[in-house]
Short mmCIF file of C-alpha atoms in Angstrom, two decimals:
data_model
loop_
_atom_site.label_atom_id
_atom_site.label_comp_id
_atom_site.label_asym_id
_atom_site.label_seq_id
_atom_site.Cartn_x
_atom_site.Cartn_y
_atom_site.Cartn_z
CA UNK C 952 -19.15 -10.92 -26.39
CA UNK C 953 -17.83 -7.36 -26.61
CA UNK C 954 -13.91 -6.63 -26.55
CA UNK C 955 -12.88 -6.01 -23.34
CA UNK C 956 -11.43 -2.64 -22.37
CA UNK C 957 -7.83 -2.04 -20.95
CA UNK C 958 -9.57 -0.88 -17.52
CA UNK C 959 -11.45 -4.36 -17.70
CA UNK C 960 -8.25 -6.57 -18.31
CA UNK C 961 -6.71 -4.66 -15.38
CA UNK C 962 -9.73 -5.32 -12.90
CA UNK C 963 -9.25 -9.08 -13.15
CA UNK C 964 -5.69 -9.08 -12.40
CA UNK C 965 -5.28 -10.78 -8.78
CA UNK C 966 -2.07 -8.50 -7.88
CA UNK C 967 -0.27 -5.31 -9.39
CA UNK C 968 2.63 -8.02 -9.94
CA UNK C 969 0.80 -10.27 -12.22
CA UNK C 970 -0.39 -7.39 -14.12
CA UNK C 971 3.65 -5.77 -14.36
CA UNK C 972 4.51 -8.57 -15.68
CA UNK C 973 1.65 -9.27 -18.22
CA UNK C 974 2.06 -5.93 -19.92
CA UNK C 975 5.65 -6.81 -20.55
CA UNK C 976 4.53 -10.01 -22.03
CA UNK C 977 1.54 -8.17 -24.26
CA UNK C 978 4.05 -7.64 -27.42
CA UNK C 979 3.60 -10.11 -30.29
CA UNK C 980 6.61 -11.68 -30.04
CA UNK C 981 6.47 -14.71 -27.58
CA UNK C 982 2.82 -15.26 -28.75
CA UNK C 983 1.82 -18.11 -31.76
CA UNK C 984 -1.52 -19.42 -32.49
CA UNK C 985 -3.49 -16.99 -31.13
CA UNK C 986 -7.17 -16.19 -31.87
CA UNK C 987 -10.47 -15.45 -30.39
CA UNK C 988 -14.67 -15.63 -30.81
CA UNK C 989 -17.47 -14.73 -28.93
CA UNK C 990 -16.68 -16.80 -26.20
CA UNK C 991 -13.18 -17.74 -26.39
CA UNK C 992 -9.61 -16.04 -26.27
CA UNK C 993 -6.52 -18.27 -26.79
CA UNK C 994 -2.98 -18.63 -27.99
CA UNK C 995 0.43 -19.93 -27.07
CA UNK C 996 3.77 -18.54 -25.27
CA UNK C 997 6.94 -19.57 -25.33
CA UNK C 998 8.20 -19.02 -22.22
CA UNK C 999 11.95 -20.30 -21.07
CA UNK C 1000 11.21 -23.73 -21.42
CA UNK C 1001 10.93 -25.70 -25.05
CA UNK C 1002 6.84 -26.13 -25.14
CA UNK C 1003 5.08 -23.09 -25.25
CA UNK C 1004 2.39 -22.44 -22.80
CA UNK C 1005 -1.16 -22.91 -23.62
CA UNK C 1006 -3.25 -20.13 -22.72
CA UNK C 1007 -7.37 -19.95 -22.71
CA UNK C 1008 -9.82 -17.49 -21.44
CA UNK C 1009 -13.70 -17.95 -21.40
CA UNK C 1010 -15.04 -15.12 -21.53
CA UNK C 1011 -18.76 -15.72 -20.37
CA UNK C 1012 -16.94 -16.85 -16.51
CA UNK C 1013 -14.92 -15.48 -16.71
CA UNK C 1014 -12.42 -18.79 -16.29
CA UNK C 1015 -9.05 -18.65 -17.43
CA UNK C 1016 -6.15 -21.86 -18.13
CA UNK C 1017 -2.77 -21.95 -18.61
CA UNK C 1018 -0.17 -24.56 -18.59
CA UNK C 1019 2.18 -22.67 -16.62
CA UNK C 1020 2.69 -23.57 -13.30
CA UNK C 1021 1.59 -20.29 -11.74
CA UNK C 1022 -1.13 -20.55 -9.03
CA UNK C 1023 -2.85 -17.09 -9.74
CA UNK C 1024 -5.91 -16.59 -11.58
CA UNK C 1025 -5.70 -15.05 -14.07
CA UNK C 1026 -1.78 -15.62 -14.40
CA UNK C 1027 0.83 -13.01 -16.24
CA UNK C 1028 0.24 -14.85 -19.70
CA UNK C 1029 -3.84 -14.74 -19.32
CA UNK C 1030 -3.32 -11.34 -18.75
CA UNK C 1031 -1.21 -10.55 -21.78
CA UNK C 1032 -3.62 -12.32 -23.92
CA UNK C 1033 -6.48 -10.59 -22.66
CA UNK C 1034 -4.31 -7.17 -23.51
CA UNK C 1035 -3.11 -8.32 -26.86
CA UNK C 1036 -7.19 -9.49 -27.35
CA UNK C 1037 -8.43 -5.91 -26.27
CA UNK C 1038 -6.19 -4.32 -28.63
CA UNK C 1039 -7.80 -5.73 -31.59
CA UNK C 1040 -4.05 -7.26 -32.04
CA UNK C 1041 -5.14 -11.07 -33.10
CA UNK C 1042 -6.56 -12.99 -35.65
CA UNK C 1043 -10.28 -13.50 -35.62
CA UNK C 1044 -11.14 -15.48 -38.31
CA UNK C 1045 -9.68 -18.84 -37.34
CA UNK C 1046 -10.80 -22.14 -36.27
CA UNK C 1047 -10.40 -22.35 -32.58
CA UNK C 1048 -7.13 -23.99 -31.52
CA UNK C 1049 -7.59 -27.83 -29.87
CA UNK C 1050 -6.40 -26.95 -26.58
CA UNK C 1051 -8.87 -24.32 -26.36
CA UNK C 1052 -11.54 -26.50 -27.91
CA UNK C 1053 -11.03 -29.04 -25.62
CA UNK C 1054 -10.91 -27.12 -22.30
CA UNK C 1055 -14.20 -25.07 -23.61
CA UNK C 1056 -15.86 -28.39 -23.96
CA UNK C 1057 -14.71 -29.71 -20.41
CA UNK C 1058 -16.26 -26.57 -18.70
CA UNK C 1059 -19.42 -27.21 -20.47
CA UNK C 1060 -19.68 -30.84 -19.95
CA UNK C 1061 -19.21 -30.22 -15.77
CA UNK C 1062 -21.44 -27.34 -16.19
CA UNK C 1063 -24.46 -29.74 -17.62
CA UNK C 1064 -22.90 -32.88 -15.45
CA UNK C 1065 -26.12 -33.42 -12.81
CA UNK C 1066 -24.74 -33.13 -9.24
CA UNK C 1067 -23.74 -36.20 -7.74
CA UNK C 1068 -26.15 -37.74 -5.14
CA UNK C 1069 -24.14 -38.15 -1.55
CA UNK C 1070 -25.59 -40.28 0.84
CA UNK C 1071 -26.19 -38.02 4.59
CA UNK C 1072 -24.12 -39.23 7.01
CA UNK C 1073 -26.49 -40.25 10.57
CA UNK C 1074 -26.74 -37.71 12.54
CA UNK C 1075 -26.66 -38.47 16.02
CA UNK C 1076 -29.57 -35.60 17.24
CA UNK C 1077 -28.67 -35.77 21.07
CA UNK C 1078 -24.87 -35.70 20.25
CA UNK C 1079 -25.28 -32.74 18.32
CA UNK C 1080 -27.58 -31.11 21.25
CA UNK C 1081 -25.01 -31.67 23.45
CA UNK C 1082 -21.94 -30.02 21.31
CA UNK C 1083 -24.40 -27.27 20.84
CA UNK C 1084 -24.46 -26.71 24.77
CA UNK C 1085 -21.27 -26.80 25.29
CA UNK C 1086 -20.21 -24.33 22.95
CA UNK C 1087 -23.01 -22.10 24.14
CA UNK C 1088 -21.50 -22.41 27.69
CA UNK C 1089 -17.86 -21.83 26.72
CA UNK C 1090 -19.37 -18.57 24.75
CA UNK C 1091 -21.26 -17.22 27.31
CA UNK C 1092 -18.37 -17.49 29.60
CA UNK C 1093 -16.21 -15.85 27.03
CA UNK C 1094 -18.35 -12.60 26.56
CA UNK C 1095 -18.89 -12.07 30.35
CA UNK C 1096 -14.82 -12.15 30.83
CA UNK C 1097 -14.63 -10.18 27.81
CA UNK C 1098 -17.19 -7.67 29.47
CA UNK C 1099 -15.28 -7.39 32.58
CA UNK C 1100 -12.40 -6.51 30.59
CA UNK C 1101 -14.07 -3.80 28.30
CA UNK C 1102 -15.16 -2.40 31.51
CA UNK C 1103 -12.15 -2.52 33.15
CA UNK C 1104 -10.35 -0.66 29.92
CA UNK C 1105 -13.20 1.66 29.89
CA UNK C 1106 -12.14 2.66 33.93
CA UNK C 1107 -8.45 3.17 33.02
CA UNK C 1108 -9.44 5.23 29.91
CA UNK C 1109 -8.79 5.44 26.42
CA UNK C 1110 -5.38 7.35 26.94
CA UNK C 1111 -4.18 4.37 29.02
CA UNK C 1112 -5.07 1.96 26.37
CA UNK C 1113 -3.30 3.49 24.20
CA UNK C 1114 0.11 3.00 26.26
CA UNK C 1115 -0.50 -0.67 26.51
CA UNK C 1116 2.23 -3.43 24.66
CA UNK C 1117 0.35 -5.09 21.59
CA UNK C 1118 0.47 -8.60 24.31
CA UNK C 1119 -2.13 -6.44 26.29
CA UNK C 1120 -4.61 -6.67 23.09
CA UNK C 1121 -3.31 -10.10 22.14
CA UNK C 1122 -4.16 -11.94 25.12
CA UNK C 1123 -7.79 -10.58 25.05
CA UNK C 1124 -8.09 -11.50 21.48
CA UNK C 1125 -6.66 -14.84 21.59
CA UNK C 1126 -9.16 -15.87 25.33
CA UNK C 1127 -11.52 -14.91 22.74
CA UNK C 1128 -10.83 -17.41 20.41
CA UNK C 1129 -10.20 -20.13 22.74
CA UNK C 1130 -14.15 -19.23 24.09
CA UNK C 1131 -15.17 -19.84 20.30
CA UNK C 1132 -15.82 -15.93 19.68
CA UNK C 1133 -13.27 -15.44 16.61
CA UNK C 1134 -15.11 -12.47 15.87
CA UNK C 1135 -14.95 -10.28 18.18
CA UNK C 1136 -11.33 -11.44 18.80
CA UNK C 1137 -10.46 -10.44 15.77
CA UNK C 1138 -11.78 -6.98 16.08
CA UNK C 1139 -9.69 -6.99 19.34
CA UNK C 1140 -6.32 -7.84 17.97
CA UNK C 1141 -6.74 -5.12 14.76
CA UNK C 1142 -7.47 -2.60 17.31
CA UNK C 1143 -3.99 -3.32 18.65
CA UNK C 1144 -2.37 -2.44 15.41
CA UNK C 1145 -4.72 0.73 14.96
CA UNK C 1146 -4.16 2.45 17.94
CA UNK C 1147 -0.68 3.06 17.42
CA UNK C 1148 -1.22 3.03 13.74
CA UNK C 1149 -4.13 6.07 13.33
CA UNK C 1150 -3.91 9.76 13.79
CA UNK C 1151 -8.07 9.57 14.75
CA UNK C 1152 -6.94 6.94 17.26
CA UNK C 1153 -9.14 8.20 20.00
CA UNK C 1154 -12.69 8.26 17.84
CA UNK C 1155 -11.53 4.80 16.60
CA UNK C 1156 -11.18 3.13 19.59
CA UNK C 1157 -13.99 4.70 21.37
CA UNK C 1158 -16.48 3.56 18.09
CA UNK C 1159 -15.03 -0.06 18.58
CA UNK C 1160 -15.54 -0.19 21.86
CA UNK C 1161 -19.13 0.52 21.69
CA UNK C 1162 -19.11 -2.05 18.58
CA UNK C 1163 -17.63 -4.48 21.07
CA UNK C 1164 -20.04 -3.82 24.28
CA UNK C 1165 -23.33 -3.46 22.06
CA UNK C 1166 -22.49 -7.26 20.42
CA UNK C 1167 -22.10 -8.45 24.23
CA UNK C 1168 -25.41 -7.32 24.82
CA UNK C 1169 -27.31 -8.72 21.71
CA UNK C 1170 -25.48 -12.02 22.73
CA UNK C 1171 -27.13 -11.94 26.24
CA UNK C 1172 -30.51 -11.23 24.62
CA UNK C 1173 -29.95 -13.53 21.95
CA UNK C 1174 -33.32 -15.46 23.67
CA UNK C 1175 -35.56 -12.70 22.37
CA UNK C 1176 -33.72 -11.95 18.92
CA UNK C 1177 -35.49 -13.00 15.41
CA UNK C 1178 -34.06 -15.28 13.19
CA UNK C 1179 -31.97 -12.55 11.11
CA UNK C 1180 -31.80 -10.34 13.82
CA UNK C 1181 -29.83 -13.88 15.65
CA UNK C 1182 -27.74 -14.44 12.61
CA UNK C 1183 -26.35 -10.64 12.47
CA UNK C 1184 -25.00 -11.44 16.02
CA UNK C 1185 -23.66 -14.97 14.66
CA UNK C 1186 -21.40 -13.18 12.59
CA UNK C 1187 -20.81 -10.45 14.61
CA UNK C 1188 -18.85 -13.29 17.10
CA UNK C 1189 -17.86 -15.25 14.22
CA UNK C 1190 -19.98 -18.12 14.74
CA UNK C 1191 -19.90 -18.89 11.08
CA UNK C 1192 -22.81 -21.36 9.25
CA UNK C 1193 -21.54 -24.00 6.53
CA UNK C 1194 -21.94 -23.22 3.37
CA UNK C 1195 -23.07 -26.13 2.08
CA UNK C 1196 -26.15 -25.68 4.31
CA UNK C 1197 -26.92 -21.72 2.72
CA UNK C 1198 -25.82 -23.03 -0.81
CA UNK C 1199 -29.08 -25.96 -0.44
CA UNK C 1200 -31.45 -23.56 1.10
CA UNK C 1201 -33.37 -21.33 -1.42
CA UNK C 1202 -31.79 -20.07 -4.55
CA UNK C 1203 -32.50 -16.34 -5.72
CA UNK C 1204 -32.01 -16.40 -9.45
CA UNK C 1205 -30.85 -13.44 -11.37
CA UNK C 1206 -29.63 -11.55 -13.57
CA UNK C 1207 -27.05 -9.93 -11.13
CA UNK C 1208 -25.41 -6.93 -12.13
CA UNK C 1209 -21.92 -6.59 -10.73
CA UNK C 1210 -21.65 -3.36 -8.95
CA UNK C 1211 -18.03 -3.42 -7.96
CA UNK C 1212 -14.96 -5.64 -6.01
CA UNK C 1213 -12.39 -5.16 -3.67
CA UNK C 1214 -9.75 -7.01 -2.36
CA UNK C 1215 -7.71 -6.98 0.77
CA UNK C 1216 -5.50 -8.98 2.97
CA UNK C 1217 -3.73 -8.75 6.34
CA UNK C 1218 -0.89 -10.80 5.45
CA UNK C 1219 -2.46 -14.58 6.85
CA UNK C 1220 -6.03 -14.45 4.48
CA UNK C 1221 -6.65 -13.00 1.62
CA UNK C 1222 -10.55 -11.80 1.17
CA UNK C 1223 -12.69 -10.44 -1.88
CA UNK C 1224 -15.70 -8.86 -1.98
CA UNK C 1225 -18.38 -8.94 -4.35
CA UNK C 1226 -21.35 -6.51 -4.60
CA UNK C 1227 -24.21 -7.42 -6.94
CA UNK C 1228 -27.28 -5.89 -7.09
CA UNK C 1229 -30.65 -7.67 -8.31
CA UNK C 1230 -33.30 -6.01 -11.07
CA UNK C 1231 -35.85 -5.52 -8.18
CA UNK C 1232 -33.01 -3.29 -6.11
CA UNK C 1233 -31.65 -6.01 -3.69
CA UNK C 1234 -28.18 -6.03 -3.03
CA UNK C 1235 -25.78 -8.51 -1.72
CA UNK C 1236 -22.14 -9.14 -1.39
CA UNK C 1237 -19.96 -12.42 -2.38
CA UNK C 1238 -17.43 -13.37 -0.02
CA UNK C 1239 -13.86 -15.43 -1.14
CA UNK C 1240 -11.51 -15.83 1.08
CA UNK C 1241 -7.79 -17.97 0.93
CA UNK C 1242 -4.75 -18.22 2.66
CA UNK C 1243 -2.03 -16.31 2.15
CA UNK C 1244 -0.28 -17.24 -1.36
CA UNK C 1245 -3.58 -19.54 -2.44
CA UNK C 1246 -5.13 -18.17 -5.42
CA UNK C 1247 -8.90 -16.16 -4.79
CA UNK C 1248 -11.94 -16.77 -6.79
CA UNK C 1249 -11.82 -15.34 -10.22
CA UNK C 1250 -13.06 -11.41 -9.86
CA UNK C 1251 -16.16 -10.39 -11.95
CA UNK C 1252 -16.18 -7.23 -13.93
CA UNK C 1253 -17.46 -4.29 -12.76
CA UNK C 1254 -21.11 -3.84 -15.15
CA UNK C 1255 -21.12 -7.03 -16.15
CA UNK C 1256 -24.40 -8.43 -16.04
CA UNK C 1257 -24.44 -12.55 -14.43
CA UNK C 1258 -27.40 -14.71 -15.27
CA UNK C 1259 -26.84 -17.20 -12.19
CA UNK C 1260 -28.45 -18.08 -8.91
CA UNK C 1261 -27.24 -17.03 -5.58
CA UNK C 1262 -27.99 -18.04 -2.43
CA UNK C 1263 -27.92 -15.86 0.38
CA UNK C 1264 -26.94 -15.92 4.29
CA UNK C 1265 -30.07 -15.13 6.95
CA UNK C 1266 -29.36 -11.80 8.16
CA UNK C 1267 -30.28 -8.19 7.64
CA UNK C 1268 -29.75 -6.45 4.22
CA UNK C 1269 -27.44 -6.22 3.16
CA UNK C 1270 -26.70 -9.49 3.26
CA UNK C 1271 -23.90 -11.93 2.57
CA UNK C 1272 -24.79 -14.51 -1.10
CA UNK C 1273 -22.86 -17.04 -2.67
CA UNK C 1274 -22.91 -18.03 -6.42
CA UNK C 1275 -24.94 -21.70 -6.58
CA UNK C 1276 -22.87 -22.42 -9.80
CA UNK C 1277 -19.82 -20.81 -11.67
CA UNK C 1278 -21.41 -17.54 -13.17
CA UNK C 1279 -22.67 -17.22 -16.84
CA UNK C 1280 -22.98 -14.36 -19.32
CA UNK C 1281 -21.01 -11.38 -18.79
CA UNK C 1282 -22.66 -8.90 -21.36
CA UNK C 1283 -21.87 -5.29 -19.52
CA UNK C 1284 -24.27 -2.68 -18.36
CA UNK C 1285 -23.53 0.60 -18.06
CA UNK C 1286 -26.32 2.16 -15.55
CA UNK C 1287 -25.41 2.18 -12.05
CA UNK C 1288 -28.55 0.23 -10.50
CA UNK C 1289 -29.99 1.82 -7.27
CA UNK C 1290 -28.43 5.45 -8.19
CA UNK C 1291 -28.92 7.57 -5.41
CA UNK C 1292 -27.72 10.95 -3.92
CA UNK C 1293 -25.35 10.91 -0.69
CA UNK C 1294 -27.98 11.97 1.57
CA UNK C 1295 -30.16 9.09 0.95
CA UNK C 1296 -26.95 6.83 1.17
CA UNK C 1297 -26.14 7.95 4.41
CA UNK C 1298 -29.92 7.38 5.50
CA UNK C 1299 -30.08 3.90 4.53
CA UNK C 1300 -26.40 3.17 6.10
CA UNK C 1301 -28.22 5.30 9.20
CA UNK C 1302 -31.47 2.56 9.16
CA UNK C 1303 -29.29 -0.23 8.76
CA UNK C 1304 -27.11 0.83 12.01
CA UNK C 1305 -30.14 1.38 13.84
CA UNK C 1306 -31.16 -2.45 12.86
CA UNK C 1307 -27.50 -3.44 13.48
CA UNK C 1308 -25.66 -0.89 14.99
CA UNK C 1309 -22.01 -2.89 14.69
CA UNK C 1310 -21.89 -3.29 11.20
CA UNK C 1311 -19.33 -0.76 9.56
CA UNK C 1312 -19.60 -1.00 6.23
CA UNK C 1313 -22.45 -0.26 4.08
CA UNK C 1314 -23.13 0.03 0.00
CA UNK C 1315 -23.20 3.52 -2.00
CA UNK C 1316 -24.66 3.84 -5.57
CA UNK C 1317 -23.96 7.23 -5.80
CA UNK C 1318 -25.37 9.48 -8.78
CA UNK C 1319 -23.78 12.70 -10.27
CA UNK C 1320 -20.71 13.23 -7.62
CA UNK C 1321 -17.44 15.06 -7.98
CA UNK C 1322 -14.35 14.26 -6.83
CA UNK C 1323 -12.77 17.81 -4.86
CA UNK C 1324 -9.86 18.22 -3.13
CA UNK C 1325 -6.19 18.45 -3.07
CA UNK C 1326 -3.36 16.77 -1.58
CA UNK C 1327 -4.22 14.12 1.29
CA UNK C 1328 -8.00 15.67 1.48
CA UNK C 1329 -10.42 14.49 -1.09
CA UNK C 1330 -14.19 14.41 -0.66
CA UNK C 1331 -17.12 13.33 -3.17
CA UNK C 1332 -19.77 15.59 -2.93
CA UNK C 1333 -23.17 16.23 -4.38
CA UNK C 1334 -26.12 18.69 -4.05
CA UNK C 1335 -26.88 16.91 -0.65
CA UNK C 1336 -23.71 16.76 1.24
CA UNK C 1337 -20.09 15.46 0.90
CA UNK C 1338 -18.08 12.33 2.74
CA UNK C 1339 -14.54 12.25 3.08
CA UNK C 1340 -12.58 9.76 0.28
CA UNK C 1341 -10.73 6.57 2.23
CA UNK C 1342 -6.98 7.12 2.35
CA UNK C 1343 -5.10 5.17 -0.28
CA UNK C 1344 -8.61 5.00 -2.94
CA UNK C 1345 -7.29 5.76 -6.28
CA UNK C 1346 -7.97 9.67 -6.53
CA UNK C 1347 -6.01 10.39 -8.98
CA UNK C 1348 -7.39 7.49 -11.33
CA UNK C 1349 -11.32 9.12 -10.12
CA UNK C 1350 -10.45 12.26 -11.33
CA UNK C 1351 -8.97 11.53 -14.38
CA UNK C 1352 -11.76 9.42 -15.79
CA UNK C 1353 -14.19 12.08 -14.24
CA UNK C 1354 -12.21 14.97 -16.13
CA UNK C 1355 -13.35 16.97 -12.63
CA UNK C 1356 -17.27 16.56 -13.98
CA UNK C 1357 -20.29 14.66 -12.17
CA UNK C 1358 -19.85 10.99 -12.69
CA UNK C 1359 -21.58 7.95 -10.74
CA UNK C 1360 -19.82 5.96 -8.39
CA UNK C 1361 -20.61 2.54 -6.57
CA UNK C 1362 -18.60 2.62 -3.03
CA UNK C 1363 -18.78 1.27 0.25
CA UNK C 1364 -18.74 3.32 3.15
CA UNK C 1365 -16.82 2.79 6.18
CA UNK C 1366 -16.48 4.29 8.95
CA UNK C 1367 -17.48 7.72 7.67
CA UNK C 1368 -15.37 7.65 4.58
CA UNK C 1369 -16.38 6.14 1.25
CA UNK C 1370 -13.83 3.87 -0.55
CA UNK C 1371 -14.69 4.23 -4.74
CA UNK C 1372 -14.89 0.62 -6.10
CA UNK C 1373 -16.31 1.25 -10.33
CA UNK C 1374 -16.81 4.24 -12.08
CA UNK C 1375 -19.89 4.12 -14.30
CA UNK C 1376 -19.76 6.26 -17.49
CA UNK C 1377 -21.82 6.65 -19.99
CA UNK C 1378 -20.04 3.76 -22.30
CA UNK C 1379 -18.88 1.66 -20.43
CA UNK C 1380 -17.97 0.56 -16.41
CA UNK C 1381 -14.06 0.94 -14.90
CA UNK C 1382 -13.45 -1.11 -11.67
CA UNK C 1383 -10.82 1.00 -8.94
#
């Protein structure tokens, strides 16, 4: 496994807190017993207490394990390892420490552990019809009120909207959810927050409420929707599907090459995305989500290159995947797969919207841009056009590693603006 870069150490770190505190912790001082191979990284730290912490990091998960209490993964001592390991500042030509040993051969033996057998509980098939109905009924009456009410905001107009109390949006959002349409609700109660919040106010609200009225009509059609076509409007309403059923339906197997992450959170859930994209050009994206203050899945590297299965949601492409089993291998790739310029970007986000015309955000594997701009206004441009840079992407960070030359870029673009996710150079892959 090759040493990990500084960039790389910093992508996996779950909060800027974590990582604060692991660079003050990435000295040699507190640190005993530390060592590494091609697959491991450990050591211990004495923290304030008596026994030292025991640290490990598998490198081919990447999985991390500390004995600290901390519930983040990777924690501040994980982190500091994985610093102290990227500087070249350890020992390499010891035995591997017991602790380590012994967690290393735990993963492995879970990892070649056949699944257990669970027995199906009955299904009762005219029980289930008859949940099924109902919720259908409660929906359908949810999306007509919520219909009346679009139209009825529509009437007043936009500027009025704007003047109503953040109860106004509430109360639609929340009738929502009692109807069993969580997505859309959603939607509803963020646009309460970004009317008052945006300068572009106006164009926002007018694209969501087109997002909002073109969903209420795909639901009313639903009857002579496809199967993918069905499950884009599933989501699109929030009626979510188990994962348990997508993770035992078929299995695509890879390698996947990680194309970039991001993570977000509004306060309640925290959520991670995970773009990978297949030899054969497919691309899909991972979704993690926890509660405020629970720890996420473990982030993969930007490049790195996953040999594991995924199994993927019905819908249109993009679509939504989830890893069968914990990933494995993470030798990095530096090639951007599915390079492209920003006018064929913006026709495949165009193709998509046509197939789905509510879905706002869309992949870019962008080839030979350059960052431009000053102050708030940054764009990445190419021969073929330019799209604005999201507010708070890390410009400064872009142009640096860029040195103001052409440099590919993996993205996603939003609402007209692409937010930069990796930087792909020609030795070696830096996650933003």
């Amino acid at each position: 496994m090759s040493r990990w870069t500084a960039s790389q150490v910093t992508e996996v770190a779950p909060d800027a807190a974590s990582l604060s505190a692991g660079r003050k912790l990435a000295v040699p001082g507190p640190w005993r017993e530390t060592g590494c191979n091609d697959v491991l990284v450990w050591g211990q730290c004495q923290g304030s207490g008596k026994t030292p912490y025991q640290v490990s990091v598998d490198l081919t998960g990447p999985a991390y394990r500390c004995s600290c209490p901390s519930r983040k993964f990777p924690c501040k001592h994980a982190l500091a390892l994985l610093m102290l390991w990227s500087e070249g500042a350890m020992d390499e030509s010891g035995s591997v420490a017991a602790f380590a040993e012994e967690w290393a051969s735990q993963r492995a033996g879970r990892a070649a552990a056949p699944a257990r057998a669970t027995a199906d509980r009955p299904v009762d098939p005219a029980a289930q019809a008859k949940r099924a109905e109902q919720r259908l009924a409660r929906m359908d009456a949810g999306v007509e009120d919520f219909r009346l009410w679009l139209a009825d905001l529509v009437r007043n107009g936009l500027a009025a909207a704007r003047t109503q109390p953040y109860g106004f949006w509430d109360t639609a959002a929340a009738r929502l959810v009692d109807a069993q349409v969580p997505g859309l609700g959603e939607r509803v109660r963020e646009a309460g927050s970004q009317v008052h919040a945006r300068a572009d106010w106006a164009a926002y609200l007018l694209a969501e409420v087109g997002r909002w009225w073109t969903v209420t009509c795909a639901w009313q059609a639903r009857g002579g929707l496809d199967e993918d076509e069905m499950a884009d409007v599933r989501v699109a309403v929030g009626w979510s599907q188990s994962s348990e059923g997508v993770r035992d339906g078929e299995r695509r197997p890879g390698p996947w090459t990680v194309l970039g992450a991001h993570r977000g959170d509004d306060g309640k859930l925290q959520q991670q995305r995970t773009w990978l994209a297949h030899d054969d050009g497919e691309v899909v994206t991972v979704l993690d989500f926890a509660a405020y203050g629970q720890a996420l899945a473990v982030p993969q590297l930007s490049g790195a290159r996953l040999q594991v299965d995924v199994s993927r949601y019905p819908g249109s492409h993009p679509r939504r995947a989830l890893f069968t089993d914990p990933p494995t291998g993470a030798e990095p790739v530096t090639v951007l797969p599915g390079r492209s310029s920003l006018e064929q970007v913006h026709a495949a986000a165009a193709a998509a919207l046509g197939r789905t015309p509510w879905r706002d955000r869309h992949p870019a594997a962008l080839a030979g841009v350059r960052l431009v701009g000053e102050g708030d206004d940054w764009h990445v441009s190419d021969a073929t056009g330019s799209v604005p840079v999201a507010p708070g992407s890390p410009v400064w960070t872009l142009l640096a590693l860029s040195g103001g030359e052409q440099v590919d870029v993996f993205g996603e673009l939003e609402s007209g603006v692409l937010r930069p996710l990796s930087v792909w150079l020609d030795d070696r892959v830096v996650g933003l």
